[in-house]
PDB file of C-alpha atoms in Angstrom:
ATOM      1  CA  MET A 102      -0.084   0.117   0.181  1.00  0.00           C
ATOM      2  CA  PRO A 103       1.526   3.493  -1.176  1.00  0.00           C
ATOM      3  CA  LEU A 104       2.518   5.204   2.190  1.00  0.00           C
ATOM      4  CA  ALA A 105       1.556   8.691   0.465  1.00  0.00           C
ATOM      5  CA  GLY A 106      -1.995   7.440  -0.069  1.00  0.00           C
ATOM      6  CA  ALA A 107      -2.378   6.102   3.289  1.00  0.00           C
ATOM      7  CA  ALA A 108      -1.198   9.342   4.832  1.00  0.00           C
ATOM      8  CA  ALA A 109      -3.712  11.477   2.830  1.00  0.00           C
ATOM      9  CA  ALA A 110      -6.683   9.019   3.653  1.00  0.00           C
ATOM     10  CA  LEU A 111      -5.833   9.200   7.347  1.00  0.00           C
ATOM     11  CA  PHE A 112      -5.601  13.329   6.708  1.00  0.00           C
ATOM     12  CA  THR A 113      -9.284  12.934   4.831  1.00  0.00           C
ATOM     13  CA  VAL A 114     -10.507  11.021   8.273  1.00  0.00           C
ATOM     14  CA  ILE A 115      -8.957  13.321  10.586  1.00  0.00           C
ATOM     15  CA  CYS A 116     -10.731  16.690   8.648  1.00  0.00           C
ATOM     16  CA  TRP A 117     -13.953  14.916   8.734  1.00  0.00           C
ATOM     17  CA  SER A 118     -13.390  14.064  12.386  1.00  0.00           C
ATOM     18  CA  GLY A 119     -12.311  17.718  13.105  1.00  0.00           C
ATOM     19  CA  PHE A 120     -15.312  18.911  11.114  1.00  0.00           C
ATOM     20  CA  LEU A 121     -17.577  17.127  13.135  1.00  0.00           C
ATOM     21  CA  LEU A 122     -16.228  17.669  16.421  1.00  0.00           C
ATOM     22  CA  SER A 123     -15.689  21.765  15.879  1.00  0.00           C
ATOM     23  CA  LEU A 124     -19.009  21.900  14.514  1.00  0.00           C
ATOM     24  CA  ARG A 125     -20.238  20.258  17.807  1.00  0.00           C
ATOM     25  CA  PHE A 126     -18.368  22.748  19.832  1.00  0.00           C
ATOM     26  CA  GLY A 127     -19.437  25.751  18.217  1.00  0.00           C
ATOM     27  CA  VAL A 128     -23.318  24.723  17.713  1.00  0.00           C
ATOM     28  CA  SER A 129     -23.121  24.036  21.711  1.00  0.00           C
ATOM     29  CA  GLY A 130     -20.942  27.178  22.502  1.00  0.00           C
ATOM     30  CA  ASP A 131     -20.401  30.730  21.438  1.00  0.00           C
ATOM     31  CA  PHE A 132     -21.072  30.133  17.698  1.00  0.00           C
ATOM     32  CA  ASN A 133     -24.831  30.489  16.087  1.00  0.00           C
ATOM     33  CA  GLN A 134     -25.811  28.651  12.428  1.00  0.00           C
ATOM     34  CA  GLY A 135     -25.569  32.061  10.591  1.00  0.00           C
ATOM     35  CA  ALA A 136     -21.907  32.252  11.657  1.00  0.00           C
ATOM     36  CA  LEU A 137     -20.755  29.212  11.318  1.00  0.00           C
ATOM     37  CA  LEU A 138     -22.300  29.016   7.485  1.00  0.00           C
ATOM     38  CA  LEU A 139     -20.467  31.961   6.320  1.00  0.00           C
ATOM     39  CA  MET A 140     -16.848  30.317   8.177  1.00  0.00           C
ATOM     40  CA  ARG A 141     -17.556  27.087   6.227  1.00  0.00           C
ATOM     41  CA  TYR A 142     -18.378  28.460   2.951  1.00  0.00           C
ATOM     42  CA  LEU A 143     -17.255  32.081   2.542  1.00  0.00           C
ATOM     43  CA  PRO A 144     -13.367  30.918   2.766  1.00  0.00           C
ATOM     44  CA  GLY A 145     -14.059  28.033  -0.088  1.00  0.00           C
ATOM     45  CA  PHE A 146     -15.885  31.073  -2.048  1.00  0.00           C
ATOM     46  CA  PHE A 147     -12.537  33.025  -2.631  1.00  0.00           C
ATOM     47  CA  LEU A 148      -9.860  29.966  -2.431  1.00  0.00           C
ATOM     48  CA  LEU A 149     -11.815  28.374  -5.400  1.00  0.00           C
ATOM     49  CA  ALA A 150     -12.514  31.489  -7.058  1.00  0.00           C
ATOM     50  CA  PRO A 151     -10.304  30.678 -10.293  1.00  0.00           C
ATOM     51  CA  VAL A 152     -12.115  27.310 -10.561  1.00  0.00           C
ATOM     52  CA  TRP A 153     -15.569  28.477 -10.360  1.00  0.00           C
ATOM     53  CA  TRP A 154     -14.704  31.159 -12.866  1.00  0.00           C
ATOM     54  CA  ARG A 155     -13.282  28.854 -14.950  1.00  0.00           C
ATOM     55  CA  ILE A 156     -15.948  26.374 -15.132  1.00  0.00           C
ATOM     56  CA  GLY A 157     -19.035  28.886 -15.050  1.00  0.00           C
ATOM     57  CA  PHE A 158     -22.335  28.540 -13.121  1.00  0.00           C
ATOM     58  CA  TRP A 159     -23.220  25.497 -15.484  1.00  0.00           C
ATOM     59  CA  PRO A 160     -20.529  23.396 -16.799  1.00  0.00           C
ATOM     60  CA  ALA A 161     -20.691  22.495 -19.827  1.00  0.00           C
ATOM     61  CA  GLY A 162     -21.747  18.919 -20.783  1.00  0.00           C
ATOM     62  CA  VAL A 163     -22.746  18.296 -17.200  1.00  0.00           C
ATOM     63  CA  LYS A 164     -26.604  17.631 -16.747  1.00  0.00           C
ATOM     64  CA  ARG A 165     -28.424  20.547 -14.843  1.00  0.00           C
ATOM     65  CA  ARG A 166     -30.004  18.016 -12.445  1.00  0.00           C
ATOM     66  CA  HIS A 167     -26.663  16.867 -11.488  1.00  0.00           C
ATOM     67  CA  VAL A 168     -25.391  20.385 -10.687  1.00  0.00           C
ATOM     68  CA  LEU A 169     -28.866  20.767  -8.928  1.00  0.00           C
ATOM     69  CA  LEU A 170     -28.113  17.500  -6.581  1.00  0.00           C
ATOM     70  CA  ILE A 171     -24.260  18.227  -6.069  1.00  0.00           C
ATOM     71  CA  ILE A 172     -25.399  21.992  -4.640  1.00  0.00           C
ATOM     72  CA  LEU A 173     -28.288  20.561  -2.533  1.00  0.00           C
ATOM     73  CA  GLY A 174     -26.473  17.500  -0.649  1.00  0.00           C
ATOM     74  CA  SER A 175     -23.130  19.391  -0.141  1.00  0.00           C
ATOM     75  CA  GLY A 176     -24.288  22.974   0.210  1.00  0.00           C
ATOM     76  CA  PRO A 177     -26.079  25.065   3.001  1.00  0.00           C
ATOM     77  CA  PHE A 178     -28.748  23.161   3.428  1.00  0.00           C
ATOM     78  CA  PHE A 179     -26.645  20.038   4.078  1.00  0.00           C
ATOM     79  CA  PHE A 180     -24.592  22.090   6.235  1.00  0.00           C
ATOM     80  CA  LEU A 181     -27.452  23.846   8.396  1.00  0.00           C
ATOM     81  CA  LEU A 182     -29.204  20.056   8.709  1.00  0.00           C
ATOM     82  CA  MET A 183     -25.975  18.867  10.168  1.00  0.00           C
ATOM     83  CA  SER A 184     -25.209  21.912  12.404  1.00  0.00           C
ATOM     84  CA  GLY A 185     -28.755  21.520  13.508  1.00  0.00           C
ATOM     85  CA  GLY A 186     -28.630  17.855  14.353  1.00  0.00           C
ATOM     86  CA  LEU A 187     -24.985  18.525  16.245  1.00  0.00           C
ATOM     87  CA  ALA A 188     -27.254  21.040  18.554  1.00  0.00           C
ATOM     88  CA  PHE A 189     -29.185  18.088  19.889  1.00  0.00           C
ATOM     89  CA  ALA A 190     -27.045  15.272  19.490  1.00  0.00           C
ATOM     90  CA  PRO A 191     -23.375  14.510  20.788  1.00  0.00           C
ATOM     91  CA  ALA A 192     -20.312  14.682  18.013  1.00  0.00           C
ATOM     92  CA  SER A 193     -20.032  10.728  18.601  1.00  0.00           C
ATOM     93  CA  ASP A 194     -23.874   9.994  17.395  1.00  0.00           C
ATOM     94  CA  ALA A 195     -22.891  12.248  14.349  1.00  0.00           C
ATOM     95  CA  GLY A 196     -19.653  10.227  13.521  1.00  0.00           C
ATOM     96  CA  ALA A 197     -21.679   6.979  13.340  1.00  0.00           C
ATOM     97  CA  LEU A 198     -24.644   8.278  11.644  1.00  0.00           C
ATOM     98  CA  GLY A 199     -22.787  10.586   9.244  1.00  0.00           C
ATOM     99  CA  PRO A 200     -19.667   9.055   7.770  1.00  0.00           C
ATOM    100  CA  GLY A 201     -20.992   5.296   9.130  1.00  0.00           C
ATOM    101  CA  LEU A 202     -24.404   5.315   7.640  1.00  0.00           C
ATOM    102  CA  LEU A 203     -23.393   7.135   4.388  1.00  0.00           C
ATOM    103  CA  PRO A 204     -22.216   3.954   2.357  1.00  0.00           C
ATOM    104  CA  LEU A 205     -25.650   2.442   3.280  1.00  0.00           C
ATOM    105  CA  LEU A 206     -27.397   5.466   2.036  1.00  0.00           C
ATOM    106  CA  VAL A 207     -25.409   5.645  -1.186  1.00  0.00           C
ATOM    107  CA  ALA A 208     -25.776   2.045  -1.676  1.00  0.00           C
ATOM    108  CA  ILE A 209     -29.560   2.484  -1.659  1.00  0.00           C
ATOM    109  CA  VAL A 210     -29.421   5.371  -4.169  1.00  0.00           C
ATOM    110  CA  ALA A 211     -26.973   3.585  -6.292  1.00  0.00           C
ATOM    111  CA  PHE A 212     -29.264   0.472  -6.370  1.00  0.00           C
ATOM    112  CA  LEU A 213     -32.144   2.717  -7.320  1.00  0.00           C
ATOM    113  CA  VAL A 214     -30.579   4.533  -9.784  1.00  0.00           C
ATOM    114  CA  LEU A 215     -27.572   2.954 -11.301  1.00  0.00           C
ATOM    115  CA  GLU A 216     -29.158  -0.740 -10.647  1.00  0.00           C
ATOM    116  CA  GLU A 217     -25.862  -1.538  -8.675  1.00  0.00           C
ATOM    117  CA  ARG A 218     -25.637  -4.961  -7.344  1.00  0.00           C
ATOM    118  CA  PHE A 219     -23.788  -5.495  -4.116  1.00  0.00           C
ATOM    119  CA  SER A 220     -21.768  -8.750  -3.189  1.00  0.00           C
ATOM    120  CA  ARG A 221     -22.435 -10.864   0.150  1.00  0.00           C
ATOM    121  CA  LEU A 222     -19.798  -9.824   2.237  1.00  0.00           C
ATOM    122  CA  ARG A 223     -20.865  -5.689   1.237  1.00  0.00           C
ATOM    123  CA  LEU A 224     -24.556  -6.805   2.372  1.00  0.00           C
ATOM    124  CA  ILE A 225     -23.337  -7.883   5.840  1.00  0.00           C
ATOM    125  CA  GLY A 226     -21.205  -4.782   6.199  1.00  0.00           C
ATOM    126  CA  PHE A 227     -24.761  -2.682   5.497  1.00  0.00           C
ATOM    127  CA  ALA A 228     -26.461  -4.798   7.980  1.00  0.00           C
ATOM    128  CA  GLY A 229     -23.659  -4.306  10.523  1.00  0.00           C
ATOM    129  CA  ILE A 230     -24.184  -0.615   9.982  1.00  0.00           C
ATOM    130  CA  VAL A 231     -27.712  -0.584  10.424  1.00  0.00           C
ATOM    131  CA  ALA A 232     -27.502  -2.580  13.708  1.00  0.00           C
ATOM    132  CA  GLY A 233     -25.047  -0.221  14.986  1.00  0.00           C
ATOM    133  CA  CYS A 234     -27.159   2.741  14.052  1.00  0.00           C
ATOM    134  CA  LEU A 235     -30.001   1.503  15.609  1.00  0.00           C
ATOM    135  CA  THR A 236     -28.212   0.339  18.651  1.00  0.00           C
ATOM    136  CA  ILE A 237     -26.743   3.782  19.210  1.00  0.00           C
ATOM    137  CA  GLY A 238     -30.173   5.592  18.313  1.00  0.00           C
ATOM    138  CA  GLY A 239     -32.521   3.204  20.214  1.00  0.00           C
ATOM    139  CA  TRP A 240     -30.633   2.982  23.017  1.00  0.00           C
ATOM    140  CA  GLU A 241     -30.678   6.582  23.621  1.00  0.00           C
ATOM    141  CA  ALA A 242     -34.155   6.748  22.938  1.00  0.00           C
ATOM    142  CA  LEU A 243     -34.902   3.943  25.828  1.00  0.00           C
ATOM    143  CA  THR A 244     -33.195   5.538  28.269  1.00  0.00           C
ATOM    144  CA  GLY A 245     -33.702   9.459  27.378  1.00  0.00           C
ATOM    145  CA  GLY A 246     -29.663   9.482  28.177  1.00  0.00           C
ATOM    146  CA  ILE A 247     -29.456  13.201  26.258  1.00  0.00           C
ATOM    147  CA  ASP A 248     -32.899  15.117  25.941  1.00  0.00           C
ATOM    148  CA  GLY A 249     -33.851  15.635  22.516  1.00  0.00           C
ATOM    149  CA  ALA A 250     -30.886  13.541  20.758  1.00  0.00           C
ATOM    150  CA  TRP A 251     -33.375  11.983  18.833  1.00  0.00           C
ATOM    151  CA  ARG A 252     -34.178  15.245  16.755  1.00  0.00           C
ATOM    152  CA  GLY A 253     -30.545  15.532  16.261  1.00  0.00           C
ATOM    153  CA  HIS A 254     -30.601  11.926  14.955  1.00  0.00           C
ATOM    154  CA  LEU A 255     -33.206  12.733  12.543  1.00  0.00           C
ATOM    155  CA  LEU A 256     -31.843  15.910  11.641  1.00  0.00           C
ATOM    156  CA  ILE A 257     -28.252  14.184  10.816  1.00  0.00           C
ATOM    157  CA  VAL A 258     -29.606  11.379   8.974  1.00  0.00           C
ATOM    158  CA  THR A 259     -31.216  13.795   6.763  1.00  0.00           C
ATOM    159  CA  ALA A 260     -28.567  15.380   5.886  1.00  0.00           C
ATOM    160  CA  VAL A 261     -26.373  12.338   5.496  1.00  0.00           C
ATOM    161  CA  SER A 262     -29.260  11.667   2.866  1.00  0.00           C
ATOM    162  CA  THR A 263     -28.565  14.560   0.639  1.00  0.00           C
ATOM    163  CA  TRP A 264     -24.897  14.090   0.842  1.00  0.00           C
ATOM    164  CA  ALA A 265     -25.577  10.690  -0.740  1.00  0.00           C
ATOM    165  CA  LEU A 266     -27.458  11.928  -3.415  1.00  0.00           C
ATOM    166  CA  TYR A 267     -24.456  14.525  -3.946  1.00  0.00           C
ATOM    167  CA  THR A 268     -22.373  11.459  -4.247  1.00  0.00           C
ATOM    168  CA  VAL A 269     -24.009   9.935  -6.886  1.00  0.00           C
ATOM    169  CA  ALA A 270     -24.750  12.679  -8.896  1.00  0.00           C
ATOM    170  CA  PHE A 271     -21.015  13.649  -8.690  1.00  0.00           C
ATOM    171  CA  ARG A 272     -20.192  10.473  -9.754  1.00  0.00           C
ATOM    172  CA  LEU A 273     -22.309  10.660 -12.890  1.00  0.00           C
ATOM    173  CA  SER A 274     -21.545  14.500 -13.714  1.00  0.00           C
ATOM    174  CA  GLY A 275     -17.862  13.554 -14.667  1.00  0.00           C
ATOM    175  CA  LEU A 276     -16.531  16.638 -12.601  1.00  0.00           C
ATOM    176  CA  THR A 277     -13.314  16.317 -10.094  1.00  0.00           C
ATOM    177  CA  ALA A 278     -13.757  17.194  -6.561  1.00  0.00           C
ATOM    178  CA  LEU A 279     -12.244  20.400  -6.970  1.00  0.00           C
ATOM    179  CA  GLU A 280     -14.504  21.380  -9.427  1.00  0.00           C
ATOM    180  CA  ALA A 281     -17.332  20.076  -7.744  1.00  0.00           C
ATOM    181  CA  ALA A 282     -16.265  21.916  -4.561  1.00  0.00           C
ATOM    182  CA  ALA A 283     -16.013  25.438  -6.451  1.00  0.00           C
ATOM    183  CA  LEU A 284     -19.234  25.040  -8.006  1.00  0.00           C
ATOM    184  CA  THR A 285     -21.085  24.593  -4.335  1.00  0.00           C
ATOM    185  CA  MET A 286     -19.023  27.373  -3.062  1.00  0.00           C
ATOM    186  CA  LEU A 287     -20.053  29.653  -6.103  1.00  0.00           C
ATOM    187  CA  TRP A 288     -23.851  28.567  -5.839  1.00  0.00           C
ATOM    188  CA  SER A 289     -23.787  28.941  -1.853  1.00  0.00           C
ATOM    189  CA  ALA A 290     -22.729  32.471  -1.942  1.00  0.00           C
ATOM    190  CA  PRO A 291     -26.560  34.041  -2.950  1.00  0.00           C
ATOM    191  CA  VAL A 292     -27.908  31.545  -0.151  1.00  0.00           C
ATOM    192  CA  MET A 293     -25.345  31.739   2.751  1.00  0.00           C
ATOM    193  CA  VAL A 294     -25.349  35.627   2.804  1.00  0.00           C
ATOM    194  CA  PRO A 295     -29.219  36.250   3.404  1.00  0.00           C
ATOM    195  CA  ALA A 296     -29.549  32.818   5.373  1.00  0.00           C
ATOM    196  CA  ALA A 297     -26.763  33.929   7.498  1.00  0.00           C
ATOM    197  CA  TRP A 298     -28.522  37.410   7.806  1.00  0.00           C
ATOM    198  CA  TRP A 299     -32.040  35.768   8.797  1.00  0.00           C
ATOM    199  CA  LEU A 300     -30.261  33.539  11.625  1.00  0.00           C
ATOM    200  CA  GLY A 301     -27.853  36.534  12.707  1.00  0.00           C
ATOM    201  CA  LEU A 302     -24.359  36.698  13.407  1.00  0.00           C
ATOM    202  CA  SER A 303     -23.206  35.580  16.657  1.00  0.00           C
ATOM    203  CA  VAL A 304     -20.017  33.990  18.071  1.00  0.00           C
ATOM    204  CA  GLY A 305     -20.651  34.892  21.707  1.00  0.00           C
ATOM    205  CA  GLU A 306     -17.626  35.671  23.780  1.00  0.00           C
ATOM    206  CA  ALA A 307     -15.228  33.635  21.368  1.00  0.00           C
ATOM    207  CA  ASP A 308     -11.872  35.292  20.958  1.00  0.00           C
ATOM    208  CA  ILE A 309     -10.042  36.256  17.475  1.00  0.00           C
ATOM    209  CA  GLY A 310      -8.383  32.734  17.746  1.00  0.00           C
ATOM    210  CA  GLU A 311     -11.321  30.760  18.384  1.00  0.00           C
ATOM    211  CA  ILE A 312     -12.875  32.291  15.566  1.00  0.00           C
ATOM    212  CA  ALA A 313      -9.747  31.864  13.480  1.00  0.00           C
ATOM    213  CA  ALA A 314      -9.580  28.155  14.768  1.00  0.00           C
ATOM    214  CA  MET A 315     -13.198  27.598  13.491  1.00  0.00           C
ATOM    215  CA  THR A 316     -12.887  28.698  10.229  1.00  0.00           C
ATOM    216  CA  LEU A 317      -9.526  27.170   9.463  1.00  0.00           C
ATOM    217  CA  VAL A 318     -11.346  23.837  10.409  1.00  0.00           C
ATOM    218  CA  GLN A 319     -14.572  24.741   8.909  1.00  0.00           C
ATOM    219  CA  GLY A 320     -13.791  26.233   5.866  1.00  0.00           C
ATOM    220  CA  VAL A 321     -10.033  25.466   4.904  1.00  0.00           C
ATOM    221  CA  LEU A 322      -9.166  22.008   6.211  1.00  0.00           C
ATOM    222  CA  THR A 323     -12.555  20.443   5.317  1.00  0.00           C
ATOM    223  CA  GLY A 324     -14.144  22.307   2.329  1.00  0.00           C
ATOM    224  CA  VAL A 325     -11.011  22.791   0.237  1.00  0.00           C
ATOM    225  CA  ILE A 326      -7.817  20.811   1.337  1.00  0.00           C
ATOM    226  CA  ALA A 327      -9.693  17.558   2.452  1.00  0.00           C
ATOM    227  CA  LEU A 328     -11.195  17.631  -0.889  1.00  0.00           C
ATOM    228  CA  LEU A 329      -7.916  17.538  -2.457  1.00  0.00           C
ATOM    229  CA  SER A 330      -6.277  14.874   0.014  1.00  0.00           C
ATOM    230  CA  PHE A 331      -9.224  12.617  -0.672  1.00  0.00           C
ATOM    231  CA  GLY A 332      -9.148  12.595  -4.507  1.00  0.00           C
ATOM    232  CA  GLN A 333      -4.902  12.257  -3.944  1.00  0.00           C
ATOM    233  CA  ALA A 334      -6.038   8.886  -1.901  1.00  0.00           C
ATOM    234  CA  VAL A 335      -8.271   7.430  -4.392  1.00  0.00           C
ATOM    235  CA  ARG A 336      -5.994   7.974  -7.208  1.00  0.00           C
ATOM    236  CA  LEU A 337      -3.011   6.198  -5.233  1.00  0.00           C
ATOM    237  CA  LEU A 338      -5.196   3.638  -3.332  1.00  0.00           C
ATOM    238  CA  GLY A 339      -8.116   3.175  -5.288  1.00  0.00           C
ATOM    239  CA  ALA A 340     -11.868   3.962  -4.260  1.00  0.00           C
ATOM    240  CA  SER A 341     -12.240   0.590  -2.300  1.00  0.00           C
ATOM    241  CA  ARG A 342      -9.377   1.181  -0.043  1.00  0.00           C
ATOM    242  CA  THR A 343     -10.003   4.842   0.444  1.00  0.00           C
ATOM    243  CA  ALA A 344     -13.383   4.059   1.649  1.00  0.00           C
ATOM    244  CA  ALA A 345     -11.849   1.455   4.151  1.00  0.00           C
ATOM    245  CA  PHE A 346     -10.224   4.508   5.979  1.00  0.00           C
ATOM    246  CA  THR A 347     -13.529   5.983   6.466  1.00  0.00           C
ATOM    247  CA  ALA A 348     -14.540   3.503   8.953  1.00  0.00           C
ATOM    248  CA  LEU A 349     -11.913   5.092  11.725  1.00  0.00           C
ATOM    249  CA  THR A 350     -14.130   8.314  11.308  1.00  0.00           C
ATOM    250  CA  PRO A 351     -16.614   7.345  14.196  1.00  0.00           C
ATOM    251  CA  VAL A 352     -14.077   5.892  16.096  1.00  0.00           C
ATOM    252  CA  LEU A 353     -12.033   8.956  16.291  1.00  0.00           C
ATOM    253  CA  VAL A 354     -14.892  11.320  16.673  1.00  0.00           C
ATOM    254  CA  LEU A 355     -16.005   9.125  19.784  1.00  0.00           C
ATOM    255  CA  ILE A 356     -12.505   9.515  21.375  1.00  0.00           C
ATOM    256  CA  GLY A 357     -12.589  13.247  20.102  1.00  0.00           C
ATOM    257  CA  GLY A 358     -15.840  13.747  21.852  1.00  0.00           C
ATOM    258  CA  TYR A 359     -14.870  12.382  25.281  1.00  0.00           C
ATOM    259  CA  LEU A 360     -11.506  13.749  25.364  1.00  0.00           C
ATOM    260  CA  LEU A 361     -12.276  17.304  24.150  1.00  0.00           C
ATOM    261  CA  LEU A 362     -15.957  18.079  24.493  1.00  0.00           C
ATOM    262  CA  ASP A 363     -16.647  15.624  27.753  1.00  0.00           C
ATOM    263  CA  GLU A 364     -19.500  13.649  26.093  1.00  0.00           C
ATOM    264  CA  PRO A 365     -20.542  10.833  27.856  1.00  0.00           C
ATOM    265  CA  LEU A 366     -19.453   7.174  26.789  1.00  0.00           C
ATOM    266  CA  ASP A 367     -21.265   3.711  27.842  1.00  0.00           C
ATOM    267  CA  ALA A 368     -20.434   0.233  26.870  1.00  0.00           C
ATOM    268  CA  VAL A 369     -23.510   0.335  24.555  1.00  0.00           C
ATOM    269  CA  LYS A 370     -22.707   3.199  22.446  1.00  0.00           C
ATOM    270  CA  ILE A 371     -19.135   1.743  22.435  1.00  0.00           C
ATOM    271  CA  ALA A 372     -20.606  -1.134  20.918  1.00  0.00           C
ATOM    272  CA  GLY A 373     -23.086   0.443  18.477  1.00  0.00           C
ATOM    273  CA  ILE A 374     -19.874   2.375  17.145  1.00  0.00           C
ATOM    274  CA  ILE A 375     -17.634  -0.841  16.556  1.00  0.00           C
ATOM    275  CA  ALA A 376     -20.366  -2.355  14.971  1.00  0.00           C
ATOM    276  CA  VAL A 377     -20.821   0.848  12.600  1.00  0.00           C
ATOM    277  CA  SER A 378     -16.996   0.733  11.962  1.00  0.00           C
ATOM    278  CA  ILE A 379     -16.674  -2.827  10.912  1.00  0.00           C
ATOM    279  CA  GLY A 380     -19.871  -2.762   8.719  1.00  0.00           C
ATOM    280  CA  VAL A 381     -18.529   0.444   6.518  1.00  0.00           C
ATOM    281  CA  PHE A 382     -14.976  -1.567   6.196  1.00  0.00           C
ATOM    282  CA  LEU A 383     -17.106  -4.668   5.257  1.00  0.00           C
ATOM    283  CA  ALA A 384     -19.385  -2.385   2.897  1.00  0.00           C
ATOM    284  CA  SER A 385     -16.100  -0.495   1.205  1.00  0.00           C
ATOM    285  CA  GLY A 386     -15.461  -3.673  -0.637  1.00  0.00           C
ATOM    286  CA  PHE A 387     -11.617  -3.437   0.434  1.00  0.00           C
ATOM    287  CA  LEU A 388     -11.479  -7.136   1.057  1.00  0.00           C
ATOM    288  CA  GLU A 389     -12.976  -7.716  -2.517  1.00  0.00           C
ATOM    289  CA  GLU A 390     -10.269  -5.907  -4.207  1.00  0.00           C
ATOM    290  CA  PRO A 391      -7.605  -7.953  -6.208  1.00  0.00           C
ATOM    291  CA  THR A 392      -4.560  -7.514  -4.836  1.00  0.00           C
TER     292      THR A 392
END
């Protein structure tokens, strides 16, 4: 396995984990959704300006429905759903229900739209994802561990569903990851400004260092650099091997939530997140990839 590819995949997973942890920190602390929305999309709008200037609002040869699904699935609508969900549910739940549930939802869309078929091993992986997610959500619903967590779960699952639509549309569009990101940033501009004005801009008592750190993680690392590292990982490792690395995301978010955000841990949640991680690994097709 190329070391550079593994490093790129690990860096991407760390960025995704940081996205969820910092977003949970933001919405449960000083930052409101309006401020976070600008931090998420404004840096990318400027950094990717040369790309969206080149491809334009409607890239030649790309179907408009694919463009619309890309914007819907990765733009402000997705972000507001995810940040709204993290206002109710802990980051560890988002780690399982977000990157963990994504392969299953993408598989469902691919089955319905592309008539894609899956091996028995991958189906076992999907079953593991479902079992883990039901364990996490069901246990909290039964025990009432966190007030309103079920609302967060519904919003997170809805957000990931839109990202699944984005994933399939991106696959069909023929765009590069950088072009799709630039298109999202371009179309997000006329939405995020009035949305942020309507939601209001508030950073509470956060100092300039905290604001800069949040902007760096949300807008630069996750919004731009992680896309490049993910594309590099896919190029060097292949899609299946890269997807296998995403199984680390729920675990890293679980550990980060416990250490950095003082989120509670129990044996049932740990078991659920382990089930999701194993399911993601099997569903990725890594074990079926020829050596």
